[in-house]
């Protein structure tokens, strides 16, 4: 659907990321007016990351293919000479990271972990079935819908892994760009998208780490190789992307990676939900990556259980030994931690452990009322004023730009 930006009033900024600004908007072209999240990418922003244009369009194309209760759908998009904007359903419940911080002890109960994992696995299974590897699973990207169920967000780092055909051979080493931490994360997470091997970045450190590796890594490698995952042959990607504490050993090593990176990230996320911290965090990035390569997760204060067994299997350093590598999502679902889960009836049977507070939900009604009363601002004007602030800048927009 083509969104008519003349009919859209932005009510507030929901968040900012490397790719763009996300607004809560009311669209009066529908009757009654509808509320959604509008992600806006500025085409000519001076802070634009290399390749951002392609990644923004990629995100839109991924969204247009999704149809799953725990994944966002593309409501519509709009493009001007300055902006690319796309709309997805608004999730009023915040994200899993914020939710964890709101808990008194900062960790989820085993039952809550099982609930969230089943929905995330179900969403990953759908992505993988489309040949899409997500590559950015972390609590901040797990949003909570109004009914307490999850939605994964942020697909600009995802990647299509085409089935093996004629394997392209191209590989051009270049300097490794590290994305500056532009996003106001609640913790110091920097997303990384290196073009190729990170070894230049690591220097000596990676060599030390490499010497501790169990499986030898070929020094000579093509940009793509193939292997069998489930019933299909998929290529592997060699780009170095992800979020520091969530990147897998094969990404750190620059070995090439495929769907198993998502199962690794699921292991990190599960650990964080259970222990309130990620398993490999070091004092700096180099130490974190060395830990990713060499250190085993510590299960301090917890008896060995199906949960710790699941985490250990998802965090297998060798991707070919990792849960989910050979058998995909079905293999992960079959782990004893999920015994009794009715995977086909998740929405009907599973009750969310937490629901967004009623005040947060009432925001929707209030937002629609204020939009009907003519409040809000034009997103095109918002960016124009950011570029050329004028003394006459509208008070409400001014406050929002300082958000
Ligand atoms: N559907 C939504 N409902 C509510 N809030 C949302 C929604 N989508 C995104 N947000 C908010 O906007 C923030 C930025 O969104 P998103 O992560 O998609 O942007 P990004 O530019 O791709 O970020 P990143 O730097 O992680 O790539 C999120 O962290 C979240 O707080």
Coordinates of C-alpha atoms and ligand atoms in Angstrom, one line a residue:
X1 CA 0.0 0.0 0.0
X2 CA 1.2 3.5 -0.9
X3 CA 1.1 5.7 2.2
X4 CA -0.1 9.3 1.6
X5 CA 2.3 11.4 3.8
X6 CA -0.2 14.3 3.6
X7 CA -2.6 12.2 5.6
X8 CA -0.1 11.1 8.2
X9 CA 0.4 12.9 11.5
X10 CA 3.4 11.9 13.7
X11 CA 2.7 12.0 17.4
X12 CA 6.0 11.2 18.9
X13 CA 9.4 9.6 18.2
X14 CA 9.3 5.9 19.3
X15 CA 13.0 5.3 18.8
X16 CA 16.1 6.0 16.8
X17 CA 18.4 3.6 15.3
X18 CA 21.3 3.4 12.8
X19 CA 18.8 3.1 10.0
X20 CA 16.3 5.7 10.8
X21 CA 13.8 7.3 13.1
X22 CA 10.7 5.5 14.1
X23 CA 7.5 7.6 14.8
X24 CA 4.2 6.8 16.2
X25 CA 1.8 8.1 13.6
X26 CA -1.9 8.3 13.0
X27 CA -3.1 7.9 9.4
X28 CA -6.4 9.6 8.6
X29 CA -6.6 8.1 5.1
X30 CA -8.2 5.0 6.8
X31 CA -11.6 5.3 8.5
X32 CA -11.4 5.2 11.4
X33 CA -7.9 6.6 11.5
X34 CA -5.2 4.0 12.2
X35 CA -2.2 4.1 14.3
X36 CA 1.1 2.5 13.3
X37 CA 4.9 2.8 13.7
X38 CA 6.5 4.6 10.7
X39 CA 10.2 4.0 10.2
X40 CA 11.7 6.9 8.2
X41 CA 15.1 6.7 6.5
X42 CA 16.7 10.0 5.4
X43 CA 18.2 9.4 2.0
X44 CA 20.7 12.3 2.2
X45 CA 21.5 12.4 5.8
X46 CA 25.1 13.3 6.5
X47 CA 25.3 10.6 9.2
X48 CA 24.1 8.0 6.7
X49 CA 26.0 4.7 7.0
X50 CA 27.6 3.2 3.9
X51 CA 25.2 1.0 2.1
X52 CA 22.3 2.4 4.2
X53 CA 20.1 3.0 1.2
X54 CA 20.3 -0.6 0.0
X55 CA 19.8 -1.9 3.5
X56 CA 16.7 0.3 4.0
X57 CA 15.2 -1.0 0.8
X58 CA 16.2 -4.6 1.8
X59 CA 14.3 -4.2 5.1
X60 CA 11.2 -3.1 3.2
X61 CA 11.4 -6.0 0.9
X62 CA 11.9 -8.5 3.8
X63 CA 8.8 -7.0 5.6
X64 CA 6.7 -7.3 2.5
X65 CA 7.4 -11.1 2.5
X66 CA 6.5 -11.7 6.2
X67 CA 3.2 -13.2 7.3
X68 CA 3.5 -14.6 10.8
X69 CA 2.0 -13.7 14.2
X70 CA 5.4 -12.9 15.8
X71 CA 6.8 -11.0 12.9
X72 CA 5.8 -7.5 11.6
X73 CA 3.9 -7.1 8.4
X74 CA 4.5 -4.2 6.0
X75 CA 1.4 -2.0 6.3
X76 CA 2.6 0.3 3.5
X77 CA 5.5 2.6 2.3
X78 CA 6.1 6.0 0.9
X79 CA 9.0 7.6 -0.9
X80 CA 10.0 11.2 -1.6
X81 CA 13.2 12.6 -3.0
X82 CA 14.3 12.9 0.6
X83 CA 12.8 10.1 2.5
X84 CA 11.9 6.4 2.4
X85 CA 9.3 5.5 5.0
X86 CA 7.6 2.3 5.8
X87 CA 4.9 1.4 8.3
X88 CA 4.6 -1.6 10.6
X89 CA 2.1 -2.4 13.4
X90 CA 2.8 -0.4 16.6
X91 CA 4.0 -2.4 19.6
X92 CA 3.2 -0.6 22.7
X93 CA 4.8 -2.9 25.2
X94 CA 8.5 -1.9 24.7
X95 CA 11.1 -4.5 24.2
X96 CA 12.5 -7.6 26.1
X97 CA 15.5 -5.7 27.4
X98 CA 13.4 -3.0 29.0
X99 CA 11.0 -5.6 30.4
X100 CA 14.0 -7.5 31.9
X101 CA 15.2 -4.3 33.6
X102 CA 11.8 -3.7 35.0
X103 CA 11.9 -7.1 36.9
X104 CA 13.0 -6.8 40.5
X105 CA 15.8 -9.3 40.1
X106 CA 16.5 -8.6 36.4
X107 CA 16.0 -12.2 35.3
X108 CA 13.0 -14.1 33.9
X109 CA 11.5 -17.1 35.4
X110 CA 12.0 -20.4 33.6
X111 CA 8.3 -20.4 32.5
X112 CA 8.7 -16.9 31.1
X113 CA 11.9 -17.8 29.2
X114 CA 10.1 -20.8 27.7
X115 CA 7.2 -18.6 26.6
X116 CA 9.4 -16.0 24.9
X117 CA 11.7 -18.6 23.3
X118 CA 8.9 -20.5 21.8
X119 CA 7.6 -17.4 20.0
X120 CA 11.1 -16.3 18.9
X121 CA 11.9 -19.8 17.6
X122 CA 8.6 -19.8 15.8
X123 CA 9.4 -16.5 14.2
X124 CA 13.0 -17.6 13.3
X125 CA 11.6 -20.8 11.8
X126 CA 9.4 -18.7 9.5
X127 CA 12.3 -16.4 8.5
X128 CA 14.6 -19.4 7.8
X129 CA 11.9 -21.1 5.8
X130 CA 12.0 -18.1 3.5
X131 CA 15.8 -18.4 3.2
X132 CA 16.3 -15.3 5.5
X133 CA 18.9 -15.4 8.2
X134 CA 18.1 -12.7 10.8
X135 CA 21.5 -11.9 12.2
X136 CA 20.4 -9.4 14.7
X137 CA 18.6 -11.3 17.4
X138 CA 19.0 -9.5 20.8
X139 CA 16.5 -8.4 23.5
X140 CA 16.2 -4.9 22.1
X141 CA 14.9 -6.3 18.8
X142 CA 12.2 -8.3 20.5
X143 CA 9.2 -6.0 20.9
X144 CA 6.1 -6.7 22.9
X145 CA 2.7 -6.4 21.3
X146 CA -0.3 -5.0 23.1
X147 CA -1.5 -8.6 23.9
X148 CA 1.9 -9.6 25.3
X149 CA 3.1 -11.6 22.4
X150 CA 6.4 -10.8 20.7
X151 CA 7.4 -9.2 17.4
X152 CA 10.9 -9.3 16.0
X153 CA 12.0 -6.0 14.6
X154 CA 14.9 -4.6 12.6
X155 CA 15.7 -6.6 9.5
X156 CA 18.3 -4.4 7.8
X157 CA 21.1 -6.8 8.8
X158 CA 19.2 -9.8 7.7
X159 CA 20.3 -11.6 4.6
X160 CA 18.9 -13.9 2.0
X161 CA 20.9 -17.1 1.7
X162 CA 20.0 -18.3 -1.7
X163 CA 19.9 -22.0 -2.4
X164 CA 23.1 -23.2 -4.1
X165 CA 23.2 -22.6 -7.8
X166 CA 26.3 -21.3 -9.5
X167 CA 28.4 -20.1 -6.6
X168 CA 29.6 -16.6 -7.2
X169 CA 33.2 -16.0 -6.4
X170 CA 34.1 -12.5 -5.3
X171 CA 36.0 -11.3 -2.4
X172 CA 37.7 -7.9 -2.0
X173 CA 39.4 -7.3 1.3
X174 CA 39.0 -3.7 2.5
X175 CA 39.4 -1.7 5.6
X176 CA 36.9 -2.6 8.2
X177 CA 34.4 0.1 9.1
X178 CA 33.0 0.0 12.6
X179 CA 29.7 1.7 13.0
X180 CA 29.9 4.4 15.6
X181 CA 27.5 4.0 18.5
X182 CA 24.9 6.5 17.2
X183 CA 21.9 4.9 18.8
X184 CA 20.8 5.8 22.3
X185 CA 21.0 2.2 23.5
X186 CA 20.2 1.6 27.1
X187 CA 23.4 -0.3 27.2
X188 CA 26.6 0.0 25.3
X189 CA 25.7 -2.2 22.3
X190 CA 27.3 -1.4 19.0
X191 CA 26.1 -3.1 15.9
X192 CA 28.8 -4.1 13.6
X193 CA 28.8 -4.6 9.9
X194 CA 32.3 -5.3 8.6
X195 CA 32.5 -6.0 5.0
X196 CA 34.8 -8.9 5.3
X197 CA 37.1 -10.6 7.7
X198 CA 37.6 -8.9 11.1
X199 CA 41.2 -10.2 11.3
X200 CA 42.7 -6.8 10.5
X201 CA 40.8 -5.3 13.3
X202 CA 41.9 -7.9 15.8
X203 CA 45.6 -8.1 14.9
X204 CA 47.5 -10.1 17.4
X205 CA 44.5 -10.8 19.6
X206 CA 42.7 -12.8 17.0
X207 CA 45.8 -14.9 16.5
X208 CA 45.9 -15.8 20.1
X209 CA 42.3 -16.7 20.0
X210 CA 42.7 -18.7 16.9
X211 CA 45.4 -20.8 18.4
X212 CA 42.8 -21.9 21.0
X213 CA 40.2 -23.0 18.4
X214 CA 39.2 -26.6 18.3
X215 CA 38.4 -26.8 14.6
X216 CA 41.0 -25.6 12.1
X217 CA 40.0 -22.8 9.9
X218 CA 41.0 -22.7 6.3
X219 CA 43.0 -19.6 5.6
X220 CA 42.0 -19.5 1.9
X221 CA 38.4 -19.1 1.4
X222 CA 35.9 -18.0 -1.2
X223 CA 33.2 -15.4 -0.5
X224 CA 30.5 -18.0 -0.6
X225 CA 30.5 -21.7 0.1
X226 CA 27.7 -24.1 0.5
X227 CA 26.6 -26.8 2.8
X228 CA 23.5 -28.7 3.6
X229 CA 21.1 -27.3 6.2
X230 CA 18.1 -29.5 6.7
X231 CA 17.0 -30.6 3.3
X232 CA 18.4 -27.7 1.4
X233 CA 21.7 -26.5 0.2
X234 CA 22.4 -22.9 1.2
X235 CA 25.3 -20.6 0.6
X236 CA 27.1 -19.0 3.4
X237 CA 27.7 -15.3 3.9
X238 CA 31.0 -13.9 4.9
X239 CA 30.0 -10.4 5.9
X240 CA 30.8 -9.5 9.5
X241 CA 27.6 -8.2 11.0
X242 CA 25.8 -8.4 14.3
X243 CA 25.8 -6.9 17.8
X244 CA 29.1 -7.3 19.7
X245 CA 28.0 -9.5 22.5
X246 CA 25.7 -11.6 20.3
X247 CA 28.1 -12.4 17.3
X248 CA 28.9 -16.0 16.9
X249 CA 32.4 -17.5 16.7
X250 CA 32.2 -18.2 13.0
X251 CA 31.4 -14.5 12.4
X252 CA 34.3 -13.4 14.6
X253 CA 36.6 -15.8 12.8
X254 CA 35.3 -14.7 9.4
X255 CA 34.7 -18.3 8.4
X256 CA 31.4 -17.6 6.7
X257 CA 28.1 -18.2 8.3
X258 CA 24.5 -19.2 7.8
X259 CA 21.4 -19.9 9.8
X260 CA 23.2 -21.3 12.8
X261 CA 24.2 -17.7 13.7
X262 CA 20.6 -17.1 14.7
X263 CA 20.7 -20.2 17.0
X264 CA 23.9 -19.0 18.6
X265 CA 22.2 -15.6 19.2
X266 CA 19.3 -17.4 20.7
X267 CA 21.7 -19.1 23.1
X268 CA 23.1 -15.7 24.2
X269 CA 19.6 -14.2 24.6
X270 CA 18.5 -17.2 26.6
X271 CA 21.5 -16.9 28.9
X272 CA 20.9 -13.2 29.3
X273 CA 17.2 -13.8 30.2
X274 CA 18.3 -16.4 32.8
X275 CA 21.3 -14.7 34.3
X276 CA 20.7 -11.0 33.7
X277 CA 24.0 -10.7 31.7
X278 CA 25.4 -11.9 28.4
X279 CA 27.8 -14.9 28.7
X280 CA 30.9 -13.5 26.9
X281 CA 31.1 -9.9 27.7
X282 CA 34.6 -8.6 28.2
X283 CA 36.1 -5.3 29.3
X284 CA 36.4 -4.3 25.6
X285 CA 35.4 -5.6 22.2
X286 CA 38.6 -7.5 21.7
X287 CA 38.1 -9.4 25.0
X288 CA 34.5 -10.0 24.2
X289 CA 35.4 -11.6 20.9
X290 CA 38.1 -13.6 22.5
X291 CA 35.6 -14.9 25.0
X292 CA 33.2 -15.7 22.2
X293 CA 35.9 -17.8 20.6
X294 CA 37.3 -19.5 23.6
X295 CA 35.2 -19.3 26.8
X296 CA 32.5 -21.7 27.8
X297 CA 29.3 -20.1 29.3
X298 CA 29.3 -20.3 33.1
X299 CA 26.2 -21.5 34.8
X300 CA 26.9 -20.1 38.3
X301 CA 24.2 -20.6 40.9
X302 CA 22.0 -22.8 38.8
X303 CA 21.6 -26.5 38.9
X304 CA 22.2 -28.2 35.6
X305 CA 18.8 -28.5 34.0
X306 CA 17.1 -28.7 30.6
X307 CA 17.5 -24.9 30.4
X308 CA 21.3 -25.0 30.9
X309 CA 21.5 -27.9 28.5
X310 CA 19.7 -25.9 25.9
X311 CA 21.9 -22.9 26.4
X312 CA 25.0 -25.1 26.2
X313 CA 23.9 -26.7 22.9
X314 CA 22.9 -23.4 21.3
X315 CA 26.3 -22.0 22.3
X316 CA 28.4 -24.7 20.7
X317 CA 31.4 -22.9 19.3
X318 CA 31.5 -25.2 16.2
X319 CA 28.4 -24.2 14.2
X320 CA 28.2 -27.7 12.7
X321 CA 27.8 -29.1 16.3
X322 CA 25.3 -26.4 17.3
X323 CA 21.6 -27.3 18.0
X324 CA 19.7 -26.3 14.9
X325 CA 22.5 -26.6 12.5
X326 CA 21.6 -29.9 11.0
X327 CA 17.9 -30.0 11.7
X328 CA 17.0 -26.3 11.7
X329 CA 14.2 -25.0 13.9
X330 CA 12.6 -28.4 14.3
X331 CA 15.7 -29.7 16.0
X332 CA 15.6 -26.7 18.4
X333 CA 11.9 -27.3 19.1
X334 CA 12.5 -30.9 19.9
X335 CA 14.9 -30.1 22.8
X336 CA 13.5 -31.4 26.1
X337 CA 13.2 -27.8 27.5
X338 CA 10.2 -27.4 25.2
X339 CA 8.6 -30.8 25.9
X340 CA 4.8 -30.2 26.2
X341 CA 4.8 -27.1 24.0
X342 CA 2.1 -27.2 21.4
X343 CA 3.9 -25.5 18.6
X344 CA 0.9 -25.4 16.3
X345 CA -1.3 -23.7 18.9
X346 CA 1.1 -21.2 20.5
X347 CA -1.3 -18.2 20.1
X348 CA -4.2 -20.1 21.5
X349 CA -2.7 -21.9 24.4
X350 CA 0.3 -19.8 25.6
X351 CA -0.5 -17.0 28.0
X352 CA 2.0 -14.2 27.9
X353 CA 3.7 -13.8 31.3
X354 CA 3.6 -10.0 31.1
X355 CA 1.2 -7.6 29.6
X356 CA 1.9 -4.0 28.8
X357 CA 0.5 -1.7 31.6
X358 CA -2.9 -0.5 30.9
X359 CA -1.7 3.1 30.8
X360 CA 0.6 2.2 27.9
X361 CA -2.3 0.7 26.0
X362 CA -4.5 3.7 26.7
X363 CA -1.9 5.7 24.8
X364 CA -3.3 4.3 21.6
X365 CA -6.7 5.8 22.2
X366 CA -5.2 9.1 23.4
X367 CA -2.9 9.3 20.4
X368 CA -5.8 8.8 18.0
X369 CA -7.8 11.4 19.8
X370 CA -5.0 13.9 19.7
X371 CA -4.4 13.2 16.0
X372 CA -8.2 13.8 15.3
X373 CA -7.8 17.1 17.2
X374 CA -5.1 18.1 14.7
X375 CA -2.2 17.6 17.0
X376 CA 1.1 16.1 15.8
X377 CA 3.5 17.0 13.0
X378 CA 4.5 16.2 9.5
X379 CA 7.5 13.8 9.4
X380 CA 8.8 15.6 6.2
X381 CA 8.7 18.9 8.2
X382 CA 10.4 17.2 11.1
X383 CA 13.5 16.3 9.0
X384 CA 13.5 19.7 7.2
X385 CA 13.6 21.4 10.6
X386 CA 16.4 19.1 11.8
X387 CA 18.4 20.1 8.8
X388 CA 17.6 23.9 8.8
X389 CA 16.4 24.8 12.3
X390 CA 14.5 28.0 12.2
X391 CA 13.6 30.4 15.1
X392 CA 10.0 29.9 14.2
X393 CA 10.2 26.2 14.7
X394 CA 7.0 24.8 16.1
X395 CA 7.2 24.2 19.9
X396 CA 6.0 20.6 19.8
X397 CA 8.3 19.6 17.0
X398 CA 11.2 21.4 18.7
X399 CA 10.7 19.3 21.8
X400 CA 10.6 16.2 19.8
X401 CA 13.8 16.9 17.9
X402 CA 15.5 17.0 21.3
X403 CA 14.2 13.6 22.3
Ligands
LIG1 N1 6.7 -1.4 15.7 C1 7.2 -0.6 16.6 N2 6.5 -0.3 17.7 C2 7.0 0.4 18.7 N3 8.3 0.9 18.7 C3 9.1 0.5 17.7 C4 8.6 -0.2 16.6 N4 9.6 -0.4 15.7 C5 10.7 0.2 16.2 N5 10.4 0.8 17.4 C6 11.3 1.6 18.3 O1 12.2 2.2 17.5 C7 13.6 1.8 17.8 C8 14.4 1.8 16.5 O2 13.8 0.8 15.6 P1 14.7 -0.2 14.8 O3 15.5 -1.0 15.7 O4 13.8 -0.9 13.8 O5 15.6 0.9 14.0 P2 17.0 0.7 13.4 O6 17.4 2.0 12.8 O7 17.0 -0.4 12.4 O8 17.9 0.4 14.7 P3 19.3 -0.3 14.7 O9 20.2 0.8 15.0 O10 19.2 -1.3 15.8 O11 19.4 -0.9 13.3 C9 13.4 0.5 18.5 O12 14.4 0.2 19.4 C10 12.1 0.6 19.2 O13 12.3 1.3 20.4

